[in-house]
Amino acid sequence: MKQRARASLFFISLAAVLRFLAGCGMVAPPQPPSLHLPQPVTDLSAARIGSDVHLHWTMPKRATDRVLLKGDQAAHVCRSVAGGACEPAGDAKYAPEAQADFTDHLPGALTSGPPQLITYTVELRNQRGRTAGPSNAAWSASGAAPAQVTDFVAEIHTDGVLLHWQPTQDAGTILRIERTLAPKPGTSTKAGSALLRKGAEEPAQQTLEVGYASERDPAHAYDKDAAFDQQYRYVVQRVATLNLGGHKIEIASDPSHTYILNTRDIFAPAVPTGLVAVASPDEHAIDLSWSPNPENDLAGYVVYRREAGPTADAVRISPEQPIAGPAFRDAAAVPGKRYAYSVSAIDQDKNESRKSPEVEESLPQ
């Protein structure tokens, strides 16, 4: 009996202990404090413009142990020339998740002479100066940049925007032309004429490139994709392309000044052709018809009439609004009088063509 009592007491005590442990839960092992080491940058890029190298990267959101970073983080930029030691190029601070930009103003020794490969890395450091390692490498080049484009001018022509500049003897470079559309409140891109861009929605920014491999700078280019009745900003750079250490690298000149151009449509449509006049005596009218014009921005046509003879002036007989189709009925013709008819075309900017050659017709009395 005593042994049974002791066994029962043991199991009761064990059950009580298990209930106590279950109620309290198990305590997790303690975690070490975060070192707040920013994750290394993975998207560093470099662009050489004039005497500067522009670096860009995305700041990380978290530390290496996944802890959210708070406050500005220190960035140390390192530059290595031709495989030499990595030398400091500068320091800056950026917020987590920021799009970081850093400009390395190259010393004079790196803006002349034969081109050499420059390698950049960025290290992000915590408050104690510790780092989780460098970023990916980004490459640029030393040496002289192409000459800046000077005397840059843009002019509107019937077949596009003519761009011209002062030529140089730089060989093997390209001209990179950036065109930016300046939006106008309450307006939209008008369809171009037959000689300018037709119809489609205008992109806010476009880049055109003009290449020349010889010693001859073309000194001009046409932007055939421009639209009428817009305001554009044009900027041009010369760009040289190198291959150093297996890396394709561009060196761009400093940008030209910005040229602002209003492409107002000042060009009249073509003169209508094929005008024919046919009398309809039973209907007391003279019917006119002609070949349609091809312009996309055509508003319509204007019909003129005068009494045949050397002295009479032509007067407009069509309505105030241009007529849409290539046909018109003159129901006001007086029988027995001979008339000379002509037609002009007019576009949406009220540019009117010259009058067509005249044709004569009359209604019998």
CSV table of C-alpha atoms in Angstrom, one decimal, residues 58-357:
chain,number,residue,atom,x,y,z
A,58,THR,CA,20.1,52.1,-54.8
A,59,MET,CA,20.5,52.2,-51.0
A,60,PRO,CA,19.5,49.0,-49.2
A,61,LYS,CA,16.5,48.9,-46.9
A,62,ARG,CA,17.9,46.4,-44.4
A,63,ALA,CA,21.1,45.4,-42.6
A,64,THR,CA,22.8,42.0,-43.3
A,65,ASP,CA,20.8,40.5,-40.4
A,66,ARG,CA,17.5,41.7,-42.0
A,67,VAL,CA,17.1,44.5,-39.4
A,68,LEU,CA,15.5,47.7,-40.9
A,69,LEU,CA,18.0,50.4,-41.3
A,70,LYS,CA,17.2,53.8,-39.7
A,71,GLY,CA,18.7,57.2,-40.5
A,72,ASP,CA,21.3,58.2,-43.1
A,73,GLN,CA,24.0,55.6,-43.9
A,74,ALA,CA,27.6,56.4,-44.7
A,75,ALA,CA,28.9,55.6,-48.2
A,76,HIS,CA,32.6,55.4,-49.0
A,77,VAL,CA,33.4,55.7,-52.8
A,78,CYS,CA,36.6,54.0,-54.0
A,79,ARG,CA,38.4,54.6,-57.3
A,80,SER,CA,41.0,52.3,-58.9
A,81,VAL,CA,42.9,53.3,-62.1
A,82,ALA,CA,44.4,50.7,-64.4
A,83,GLY,CA,44.1,47.9,-61.8
A,84,GLY,CA,46.0,49.9,-59.2
A,85,ALA,CA,45.2,50.4,-55.5
A,86,CYS,CA,41.7,51.6,-54.7
A,87,GLU,CA,41.9,55.2,-53.6
A,88,PRO,CA,39.2,57.2,-51.8
A,89,ALA,CA,37.1,59.3,-54.2
A,90,GLY,CA,34.7,60.7,-51.5
A,91,ASP,CA,32.2,60.0,-48.8
A,92,ALA,CA,28.5,60.9,-48.4
A,93,LYS,CA,25.4,59.8,-46.5
A,94,TYR,CA,22.1,58.6,-47.9
A,95,ALA,CA,18.8,57.4,-46.5
A,96,PRO,CA,17.7,53.8,-46.7
A,97,GLU,CA,16.1,52.9,-50.1
A,98,ALA,CA,17.2,56.2,-51.6
A,99,GLN,CA,18.4,56.5,-55.2
A,100,ALA,CA,21.9,57.7,-54.5
A,101,ASP,CA,23.9,59.9,-56.8
A,102,PHE,CA,27.6,60.8,-56.4
A,103,THR,CA,29.8,62.8,-58.7
A,104,ASP,CA,33.5,62.2,-58.9
A,105,HIS,CA,35.3,65.2,-60.2
A,106,LEU,CA,38.3,63.7,-61.9
A,107,PRO,CA,41.7,65.2,-61.1
A,108,GLY,CA,43.5,66.8,-64.1
A,109,ALA,CA,45.8,63.9,-64.5
A,110,LEU,CA,42.8,61.7,-65.3
A,111,THR,CA,41.3,64.1,-67.9
A,112,SER,CA,44.1,63.9,-70.4
A,113,GLY,CA,46.5,61.4,-71.9
A,114,PRO,CA,45.7,57.9,-73.2
A,115,PRO,CA,42.5,56.4,-71.8
A,116,GLN,CA,42.8,54.0,-68.8
A,117,LEU,CA,40.2,51.8,-67.2
A,118,ILE,CA,38.8,53.2,-63.9
A,119,THR,CA,37.0,50.9,-61.5
A,120,TYR,CA,34.6,52.1,-58.9
A,121,THR,CA,33.1,50.4,-55.8
A,122,VAL,CA,31.0,51.7,-52.9
A,123,GLU,CA,31.2,50.5,-49.3
A,124,LEU,CA,28.3,51.2,-46.9
A,125,ARG,CA,29.5,51.5,-43.3
A,126,ASN,CA,27.8,51.4,-39.9
A,127,GLN,CA,28.3,53.9,-37.1
A,128,ARG,CA,31.5,52.1,-36.1
A,129,GLY,CA,32.9,52.2,-39.6
A,130,ARG,CA,32.4,48.6,-40.3
A,131,THR,CA,31.2,47.3,-43.6
A,132,ALA,CA,29.7,44.1,-45.1
A,133,GLY,CA,31.9,44.5,-48.2
A,134,PRO,CA,32.1,46.5,-51.4
A,135,SER,CA,29.4,46.9,-54.0
A,136,ASN,CA,29.6,45.5,-57.5
A,137,ALA,CA,32.2,47.1,-59.7
A,138,ALA,CA,31.3,49.9,-62.2
A,139,TRP,CA,33.7,51.0,-64.9
A,140,SER,CA,34.6,54.3,-66.6
A,141,ALA,CA,37.7,55.7,-68.3
A,142,SER,CA,40.2,58.4,-67.9
A,143,GLY,CA,41.5,60.6,-70.8
A,144,ALA,CA,40.1,63.6,-72.6
A,145,ALA,CA,36.4,63.8,-73.2
A,146,PRO,CA,35.1,64.7,-76.7
A,147,ALA,CA,34.7,68.4,-77.4
A,148,GLN,CA,31.5,70.1,-76.3
A,149,VAL,CA,29.0,70.9,-79.1
A,150,THR,CA,28.9,74.7,-79.8
A,151,ASP,CA,26.8,77.0,-81.8
A,152,PHE,CA,23.9,74.6,-81.6
A,153,VAL,CA,20.7,75.7,-83.4
A,154,ALA,CA,17.4,74.1,-84.2
A,155,GLU,CA,15.1,75.2,-87.1
A,156,ILE,CA,11.8,74.0,-88.3
A,157,HIS,CA,11.5,72.9,-91.9
A,158,THR,CA,8.8,71.2,-93.9
A,159,ASP,CA,10.5,67.8,-93.7
A,160,GLY,CA,11.5,68.0,-90.0
A,161,VAL,CA,13.6,70.0,-87.5
A,162,LEU,CA,17.0,70.8,-88.8
A,163,LEU,CA,19.7,70.7,-86.1
A,164,HIS,CA,23.1,72.2,-86.9
A,165,TRP,CA,26.3,73.0,-84.9
A,166,GLN,CA,30.0,73.9,-85.3
A,167,PRO,CA,31.8,70.8,-86.6
A,168,THR,CA,35.0,69.4,-85.1
A,169,GLN,CA,37.7,66.9,-86.2
A,170,ASP,CA,36.8,64.3,-83.5
A,171,ALA,CA,36.8,61.0,-85.3
A,172,GLY,CA,34.8,57.9,-84.4
A,173,THR,CA,32.2,59.6,-82.1
A,174,ILE,CA,28.5,60.0,-82.3
A,175,LEU,CA,26.2,62.9,-81.7
A,176,ARG,CA,23.5,62.1,-79.1
A,177,ILE,CA,20.6,64.4,-79.4
A,178,GLU,CA,18.0,64.5,-76.6
A,179,ARG,CA,14.6,66.0,-77.4
A,180,THR,CA,12.2,66.7,-74.5
A,181,LEU,CA,8.6,67.7,-75.0
A,182,ALA,CA,7.5,70.6,-73.0
A,183,PRO,CA,3.8,69.9,-72.2
A,184,LYS,CA,1.3,72.8,-72.8
A,185,PRO,CA,-1.8,72.9,-70.5
A,186,GLY,CA,-5.0,72.0,-72.2
A,187,THR,CA,-3.4,70.9,-75.4
A,188,SER,CA,-2.4,67.7,-77.1
A,189,THR,CA,-0.1,66.8,-79.9
A,190,LYS,CA,-1.6,67.8,-83.3
A,191,ALA,CA,-1.2,65.3,-86.1
A,192,GLY,CA,1.7,66.3,-88.3
A,193,SER,CA,1.5,67.4,-91.9
A,194,ALA,CA,2.5,65.0,-94.7
A,195,LEU,CA,6.0,66.3,-94.3
A,196,LEU,CA,6.2,66.2,-90.5
A,197,ARG,CA,5.4,63.4,-88.0
A,198,LYS,CA,1.9,62.0,-88.5
A,199,GLY,CA,-0.6,61.4,-85.8
A,200,ALA,CA,0.7,59.2,-83.0
A,201,GLU,CA,0.9,60.3,-79.3
A,202,GLU,CA,4.1,62.2,-78.6
A,203,PRO,CA,6.6,60.6,-76.2
A,204,ALA,CA,7.8,63.0,-73.5
A,205,GLN,CA,11.5,62.3,-74.3
A,206,GLN,CA,13.3,60.8,-77.2
A,207,THR,CA,17.0,60.3,-78.0
A,208,LEU,CA,18.4,60.4,-81.5
A,209,GLU,CA,21.9,59.4,-82.5
A,210,VAL,CA,24.0,60.5,-85.5
A,211,GLY,CA,27.1,58.5,-86.1
A,212,TYR,CA,30.2,59.4,-88.1
A,213,ALA,CA,33.3,57.3,-88.2
A,214,SER,CA,35.5,59.4,-90.5
A,215,GLU,CA,37.2,62.7,-89.8
A,216,ARG,CA,34.2,64.6,-91.2
A,217,ASP,CA,31.6,65.9,-88.7
A,218,PRO,CA,28.3,66.2,-90.6
A,219,ALA,CA,27.6,69.4,-88.7
A,220,HIS,CA,23.8,68.9,-89.1
A,221,ALA,CA,21.0,66.3,-88.6
A,222,TYR,CA,17.3,66.1,-89.2
A,223,ASP,CA,14.7,65.2,-86.5
A,224,LYS,CA,12.0,63.8,-88.8
A,225,ASP,CA,9.9,62.6,-85.9
A,226,ALA,CA,9.1,66.0,-84.5
A,227,ALA,CA,5.4,67.1,-84.5
A,228,PHE,CA,4.0,70.5,-85.4
A,229,ASP,CA,2.7,72.9,-82.7
A,230,GLN,CA,4.9,71.7,-79.9
A,231,GLN,CA,7.6,73.1,-77.8
A,232,TYR,CA,10.8,71.1,-77.7
A,233,ARG,CA,14.0,71.3,-75.7
A,234,TYR,CA,17.1,70.0,-77.5
A,235,VAL,CA,20.4,69.1,-75.9
A,236,VAL,CA,23.4,67.5,-77.8
A,237,GLN,CA,26.5,65.6,-76.6
A,238,ARG,CA,29.4,64.0,-78.5
A,239,VAL,CA,30.0,60.5,-77.3
A,240,ALA,CA,33.1,58.3,-77.8
A,241,THR,CA,32.9,54.6,-77.2
A,242,LEU,CA,36.0,52.7,-75.9
A,243,ASN,CA,36.8,49.0,-75.1
A,244,LEU,CA,39.0,48.7,-72.1
A,245,GLY,CA,39.7,45.5,-70.3
A,246,GLY,CA,36.8,43.9,-72.1
A,247,HIS,CA,34.4,46.6,-70.9
A,248,LYS,CA,32.5,48.8,-73.4
A,249,ILE,CA,32.7,52.4,-72.0
A,250,GLU,CA,31.3,55.7,-73.2
A,251,ILE,CA,32.8,59.1,-72.6
A,252,ALA,CA,30.4,61.9,-73.3
A,253,SER,CA,31.2,65.6,-73.7
A,254,ASP,CA,29.6,68.2,-71.5
A,255,PRO,CA,26.1,68.9,-72.8
A,256,SER,CA,25.5,71.7,-75.3
A,257,HIS,CA,23.3,74.6,-74.2
A,258,THR,CA,19.6,73.8,-74.3
A,259,TYR,CA,17.8,75.0,-77.4
A,260,ILE,CA,14.1,75.6,-77.1
A,261,LEU,CA,12.1,75.4,-80.3
A,262,ASN,CA,8.4,76.1,-80.9
A,263,THR,CA,7.4,74.0,-83.9
A,264,ARG,CA,4.5,76.2,-85.0
A,265,ASP,CA,3.1,75.1,-88.3
A,266,ILE,CA,3.8,77.9,-90.8
A,267,PHE,CA,3.7,75.8,-93.9
A,268,ALA,CA,0.6,75.9,-96.3
A,269,PRO,CA,-0.8,72.7,-97.8
A,270,ALA,CA,-0.2,71.8,-101.4
A,271,VAL,CA,-2.2,73.6,-104.1
A,272,PRO,CA,-5.2,71.5,-105.0
A,273,THR,CA,-5.1,69.8,-108.4
A,274,GLY,CA,-7.5,68.4,-110.9
A,275,LEU,CA,-10.2,71.0,-110.7
A,276,VAL,CA,-13.2,70.4,-113.0
A,277,ALA,CA,-16.4,72.4,-113.4
A,278,VAL,CA,-19.5,70.9,-114.9
A,279,ALA,CA,-22.8,72.8,-115.6
A,280,SER,CA,-26.1,71.3,-114.5
A,281,PRO,CA,-28.7,73.4,-116.3
A,282,ASP,CA,-31.7,71.3,-115.0
A,283,GLU,CA,-30.6,72.1,-111.4
A,284,HIS,CA,-29.5,75.6,-112.1
A,285,ALA,CA,-26.0,75.0,-110.6
A,286,ILE,CA,-22.4,74.5,-111.6
A,287,ASP,CA,-20.7,71.5,-109.9
A,288,LEU,CA,-17.0,71.6,-109.0
A,289,SER,CA,-14.7,68.7,-108.1
A,290,TRP,CA,-11.0,68.2,-107.6
A,291,SER,CA,-8.4,65.7,-106.3
A,292,PRO,CA,-8.2,65.5,-102.5
A,293,ASN,CA,-5.1,66.8,-100.7
A,294,PRO,CA,-2.9,64.3,-98.7
A,295,GLU,CA,-2.1,66.4,-95.6
A,296,ASN,CA,-3.0,64.9,-92.2
A,297,ASP,CA,-3.7,68.3,-90.7
A,298,LEU,CA,-6.0,69.5,-93.5
A,299,ALA,CA,-8.9,71.5,-92.3
A,300,GLY,CA,-10.6,71.7,-95.8
A,301,TYR,CA,-10.9,73.8,-98.9
A,302,VAL,CA,-12.0,77.3,-100.0
A,303,VAL,CA,-13.7,77.9,-103.3
A,304,TYR,CA,-13.3,81.2,-105.3
A,305,ARG,CA,-15.2,82.6,-108.2
A,306,ARG,CA,-15.0,85.6,-110.5
A,307,GLU,CA,-16.6,86.6,-113.7
A,308,ALA,CA,-14.5,85.5,-116.6
A,309,GLY,CA,-12.5,88.4,-118.1
A,310,PRO,CA,-9.2,90.2,-117.4
A,311,THR,CA,-10.4,92.6,-114.7
A,312,ALA,CA,-12.7,90.9,-112.2
A,313,ASP,CA,-11.3,89.8,-108.8
A,314,ALA,CA,-12.0,86.4,-107.4
A,315,VAL,CA,-14.2,86.3,-104.3
A,316,ARG,CA,-14.8,83.5,-101.8
A,317,ILE,CA,-18.1,81.7,-102.4
A,318,SER,CA,-17.8,78.8,-100.1
A,319,PRO,CA,-18.9,79.0,-96.4
A,320,GLU,CA,-16.9,80.6,-93.7
A,321,GLN,CA,-15.8,77.2,-92.4
A,322,PRO,CA,-13.6,75.3,-94.9
A,323,ILE,CA,-15.5,72.6,-96.8
A,324,ALA,CA,-14.4,69.1,-95.9
A,325,GLY,CA,-14.6,67.2,-99.2
A,326,PRO,CA,-13.2,67.9,-102.6
A,327,ALA,CA,-16.5,69.0,-104.2
A,328,PHE,CA,-18.7,72.1,-104.2
A,329,ARG,CA,-22.0,73.1,-105.9
A,330,ASP,CA,-22.4,76.8,-107.0
A,331,ALA,CA,-26.1,77.2,-106.8
A,332,ALA,CA,-25.8,81.0,-107.2
A,333,ALA,CA,-24.5,81.0,-110.7
A,334,VAL,CA,-26.5,83.3,-113.0
A,335,PRO,CA,-27.4,81.8,-116.4
A,336,GLY,CA,-25.6,83.5,-119.3
A,337,LYS,CA,-22.6,84.6,-117.3
A,338,ARG,CA,-19.3,82.9,-117.6
A,339,TYR,CA,-17.3,82.2,-114.4
A,340,ALA,CA,-13.7,81.3,-113.6
A,341,TYR,CA,-13.3,79.1,-110.5
A,342,SER,CA,-10.3,78.2,-108.4
A,343,VAL,CA,-9.8,76.3,-105.1
A,344,SER,CA,-7.3,76.6,-102.2
A,345,ALA,CA,-6.5,74.2,-99.3
A,346,ILE,CA,-6.3,75.3,-95.7
A,347,ASP,CA,-4.9,73.5,-92.7
A,348,GLN,CA,-5.8,73.5,-89.0
A,349,ASP,CA,-3.4,76.4,-88.3
A,350,LYS,CA,-5.2,78.5,-91.0
A,351,ASN,CA,-2.2,78.3,-93.4
A,352,GLU,CA,-3.8,78.6,-96.9
A,353,SER,CA,-2.3,77.4,-100.1
A,354,ARG,CA,-2.2,79.4,-103.3
A,355,LYS,CA,-5.2,79.1,-105.5
A,356,SER,CA,-5.4,76.3,-108.1
A,357,PRO,CA,-5.3,77.1,-111.8
